[in-house]
PDB file of C-alpha atoms in Angstrom:
ATOM      1  CA  VAL A   1      27.499  -4.548  17.779  1.00 90.00           C
ATOM      2  CA  GLN A   2      24.043  -5.396  16.486  1.00 94.00           C
ATOM      3  CA  LEU A   3      21.035  -3.857  18.195  1.00 96.00           C
ATOM      4  CA  GLN A   4      17.466  -5.101  18.072  1.00 96.00           C
ATOM      5  CA  ALA A   5      14.770  -2.834  19.450  1.00 97.00           C
ATOM      6  CA  SER A   6      11.336  -4.141  20.361  1.00 97.00           C
ATOM      7  CA  GLY A   7       8.305  -3.370  22.463  1.00 98.00           C
ATOM      8  CA  GLY A   8       6.595  -0.660  20.475  1.00 98.00           C
ATOM      9  CA  GLY A   9       2.878  -0.646  19.879  1.00 98.00           C
ATOM     10  CA  LEU A  10      -0.372   1.228  20.265  1.00 98.00           C
ATOM     11  CA  VAL A  11      -1.279   2.637  23.668  1.00 98.00           C
ATOM     12  CA  GLN A  12      -3.844   5.081  24.959  1.00 98.00           C
ATOM     13  CA  THR A  13      -2.967   8.443  26.462  1.00 98.00           C
ATOM     14  CA  GLY A  14      -1.665   7.959  29.979  1.00 98.00           C
ATOM     15  CA  GLY A  15      -0.586   4.404  29.315  1.00 98.00           C
ATOM     16  CA  SER A  16       2.813   2.767  29.555  1.00 98.00           C
ATOM     17  CA  LEU A  17       5.142   0.782  27.364  1.00 98.00           C
ATOM     18  CA  ARG A  18       8.569  -0.742  27.860  1.00 98.00           C
ATOM     19  CA  LEU A  19      10.997  -0.836  24.989  1.00 98.00           C
ATOM     20  CA  SER A  20      13.866  -3.291  24.909  1.00 98.00           C
ATOM     21  CA  CYS A  21      17.134  -3.118  23.019  1.00 98.00           C
ATOM     22  CA  ALA A  22      18.982  -6.414  22.794  1.00 97.00           C
ATOM     23  CA  ALA A  23      22.641  -6.239  21.818  1.00 96.00           C
ATOM     24  CA  SER A  24      24.838  -8.874  20.268  1.00 91.00           C
ATOM     25  CA  GLY A  25      28.310  -8.928  18.881  1.00 75.00           C
ATOM     26  CA  ARG A  26      30.890  -6.842  20.647  1.00 71.00           C
ATOM     27  CA  THR A  27      30.983  -6.464  24.411  1.00 87.00           C
ATOM     28  CA  PHE A  28      27.814  -4.781  25.590  1.00 92.00           C
ATOM     29  CA  LEU A  29      29.609  -3.546  28.699  1.00 91.00           C
ATOM     30  CA  SER A  30      31.846  -1.375  26.532  1.00 92.00           C
ATOM     31  CA  PHE A  31      29.045   0.868  25.385  1.00 95.00           C
ATOM     32  CA  ALA A  32      26.775   3.519  26.695  1.00 97.00           C
ATOM     33  CA  MET A  33      23.241   3.102  25.406  1.00 97.00           C
ATOM     34  CA  GLY A  34      20.933   5.793  24.127  1.00 98.00           C
ATOM     35  CA  TRP A  35      17.365   6.210  23.031  1.00 98.00           C
ATOM     36  CA  PHE A  36      16.155   8.498  20.286  1.00 98.00           C
ATOM     37  CA  ARG A  37      12.881   9.055  18.522  1.00 98.00           C
ATOM     38  CA  GLN A  38      11.629  10.543  15.305  1.00 97.00           C
ATOM     39  CA  ALA A  39       8.071  11.757  14.983  1.00 97.00           C
ATOM     40  CA  PRO A  40       6.402  12.086  11.577  1.00 93.00           C
ATOM     41  CA  GLY A  41       7.709  15.159   9.774  1.00 95.00           C
ATOM     42  CA  LYS A  42      10.202  15.978  12.512  1.00 96.00           C
ATOM     43  CA  GLU A  43      13.908  15.556  13.058  1.00 96.00           C
ATOM     44  CA  ARG A  44      15.291  12.763  15.173  1.00 96.00           C
ATOM     45  CA  GLU A  45      15.428  13.677  18.863  1.00 96.00           C
ATOM     46  CA  PHE A  46      17.626  12.394  21.696  1.00 97.00           C
ATOM     47  CA  ILE A  47      15.562  11.349  24.695  1.00 97.00           C
ATOM     48  CA  ALA A  48      17.581   9.243  27.140  1.00 98.00           C
ATOM     49  CA  SER A  49      20.897   7.537  27.788  1.00 98.00           C
ATOM     50  CA  ILE A  50      22.663   5.350  30.287  1.00 98.00           C
ATOM     51  CA  ASN A  51      26.352   4.785  30.801  1.00 97.00           C
ATOM     52  CA  SER A  52      28.068   1.441  30.475  1.00 96.00           C
ATOM     53  CA  ASN A  53      27.724   0.309  34.085  1.00 95.00           C
ATOM     54  CA  GLY A  54      24.228   1.711  34.522  1.00 95.00           C
ATOM     55  CA  GLU A  55      25.141   4.179  37.243  1.00 96.00           C
ATOM     56  CA  HIS A  56      24.495   7.343  35.279  1.00 97.00           C
ATOM     57  CA  THR A  57      21.449   8.301  33.255  1.00 98.00           C
ATOM     58  CA  TYR A  58      20.518  11.425  31.354  1.00 98.00           C
ATOM     59  CA  TYR A  59      17.165  12.541  29.972  1.00 98.00           C
ATOM     60  CA  ALA A  60      15.795  15.159  27.647  1.00 97.00           C
ATOM     61  CA  ASP A  61      13.457  17.615  29.310  1.00 97.00           C
ATOM     62  CA  SER A  62      10.593  16.343  27.172  1.00 96.00           C
ATOM     63  CA  VAL A  63      10.613  12.941  28.886  1.00 98.00           C
ATOM     64  CA  LYS A  64      12.168  13.650  32.284  1.00 98.00           C
ATOM     65  CA  GLY A  65      10.028  12.262  35.068  1.00 97.00           C
ATOM     66  CA  ARG A  66       8.026  10.021  32.726  1.00 98.00           C
ATOM     67  CA  PHE A  67      10.647   7.829  31.056  1.00 98.00           C
ATOM     68  CA  THR A  68      13.306   5.700  32.736  1.00 98.00           C
ATOM     69  CA  THR A  69      16.166   3.899  31.084  1.00 98.00           C
ATOM     70  CA  TYR A  70      18.061   1.028  32.669  1.00 98.00           C
ATOM     71  CA  ARG A  71      20.123  -1.905  31.549  1.00 98.00           C
ATOM     72  CA  ASP A  72      20.780  -5.513  32.418  1.00 96.00           C
ATOM     73  CA  ASN A  73      24.354  -6.203  31.393  1.00 94.00           C
ATOM     74  CA  ALA A  74      23.963  -9.911  32.136  1.00 93.00           C
ATOM     75  CA  LYS A  75      21.273 -10.032  29.446  1.00 95.00           C
ATOM     76  CA  ASN A  76      22.971  -7.583  27.068  1.00 96.00           C
ATOM     77  CA  THR A  77      19.777  -5.567  27.041  1.00 97.00           C
ATOM     78  CA  ALA A  78      18.822  -1.959  27.640  1.00 98.00           C
ATOM     79  CA  TYR A  79      15.309  -0.826  28.435  1.00 98.00           C
ATOM     80  CA  LEU A  80      13.220   2.296  28.187  1.00 98.00           C
ATOM     81  CA  GLN A  81      10.224   2.364  30.494  1.00 98.00           C
ATOM     82  CA  MET A  82       7.729   4.948  29.264  1.00 98.00           C
ATOM     83  CA  ASN A  83       4.928   6.067  31.553  1.00 98.00           C
ATOM     84  CA  ASN A  84       2.142   8.604  31.187  1.00 98.00           C
ATOM     85  CA  LEU A  85       2.464   8.503  27.427  1.00 98.00           C
ATOM     86  CA  GLN A  86       1.010  11.371  25.461  1.00 98.00           C
ATOM     87  CA  PRO A  87       0.092  11.735  21.787  1.00 97.00           C
ATOM     88  CA  ALA A  88       3.208  13.901  21.358  1.00 97.00           C
ATOM     89  CA  ASP A  89       5.281  10.803  22.205  1.00 98.00           C
ATOM     90  CA  THR A  90       4.124   9.098  19.010  1.00 98.00           C
ATOM     91  CA  ALA A  91       7.270   8.329  17.045  1.00 98.00           C
ATOM     92  CA  VAL A  92       9.620   5.681  15.820  1.00 98.00           C
ATOM     93  CA  TYR A  93      11.975   4.926  18.689  1.00 98.00           C
ATOM     94  CA  TYR A  94      15.577   3.913  18.136  1.00 98.00           C
ATOM     95  CA  CYS A  95      18.229   2.543  20.438  1.00 97.00           C
ATOM     96  CA  ALA A  96      21.902   3.232  19.940  1.00 97.00           C
ATOM     97  CA  ALA A  97      25.271   2.255  21.362  1.00 96.00           C
ATOM     98  CA  HIS A  98      28.255   4.519  21.701  1.00 95.00           C
ATOM     99  CA  ARG A  99      31.735   4.349  23.175  1.00 94.00           C
ATOM    100  CA  PHE A 100      31.015   7.385  25.303  1.00 93.00           C
ATOM    101  CA  MET A 101      28.038   8.631  27.265  1.00 94.00           C
ATOM    102  CA  ILE A 102      25.385  10.123  25.004  1.00 93.00           C
ATOM    103  CA  TYR A 103      23.985  13.551  25.717  1.00 94.00           C
ATOM    104  CA  SER A 104      22.567  14.570  22.355  1.00 91.00           C
ATOM    105  CA  ASP A 105      22.124  13.550  18.756  1.00 89.00           C
ATOM    106  CA  ASP A 106      25.410  14.879  17.442  1.00 80.00           C
ATOM    107  CA  GLY A 107      25.643  12.554  14.490  1.00 80.00           C
ATOM    108  CA  ASN A 108      28.558  10.576  15.896  1.00 87.00           C
ATOM    109  CA  ILE A 109      26.791   7.555  17.341  1.00 93.00           C
ATOM    110  CA  ASP A 110      28.661   4.295  16.766  1.00 93.00           C
ATOM    111  CA  TYR A 111      25.791   1.854  16.309  1.00 95.00           C
ATOM    112  CA  TRP A 112      22.076   2.123  15.664  1.00 96.00           C
ATOM    113  CA  GLY A 113      19.260  -0.342  16.005  1.00 96.00           C
ATOM    114  CA  GLN A 114      16.237  -0.461  13.801  1.00 94.00           C
ATOM    115  CA  GLY A 115      13.261   1.531  14.985  1.00 95.00           C
ATOM    116  CA  THR A 116      10.159   0.411  16.784  1.00 98.00           C
ATOM    117  CA  LEU A 117       6.940   2.375  16.379  1.00 98.00           C
ATOM    118  CA  VAL A 118       5.120   3.787  19.364  1.00 98.00           C
ATOM    119  CA  THR A 119       1.662   5.215  18.730  1.00 98.00           C
ATOM    120  CA  VAL A 120      -0.245   6.993  21.475  1.00 98.00           C
ATOM    121  CA  SER A 121      -3.923   7.494  20.808  1.00 97.00           C
ATOM    122  CA  SER A 122      -5.857  10.391  22.283  1.00 91.00           C
TER     123      SER A 122
END
C-alpha cells in the first residue's frame, strides 16, 4: 500500500492542524493506521493509532486529550486532528499502515508514508 501524508505546516502555540494520510494500492480496510513523529535530534516516537474498522484508538500520553485520529474507509484516508499544539509538537509526522493494531514503534511496521513537517511557533 502507498501512503501519502499531507496537512503539515506552521502554526502558532495553541493552534490546530489536521493531517491526512491517503492510501492507495492494497485494501485500506485490511490495515490499522498509525501516526508517528520525529523531532529534530530525537528518535521517532509513536503517537496514535486506529484499528481497521475505526472502533479502537490508542494514544501516547504525550498527545492524549489533544490529538484525535479517525479514518474514512470510503475515502481510504486516515486523519490526525491536532489541537492545542505546543512547540514540543514540532516534528516531522509520519503515517503508517500495519496488519495489526499499532501500540508502539517496534520496528515492524508494514508500510510507511513520507513525512509532513509540523512547526509550532512560540
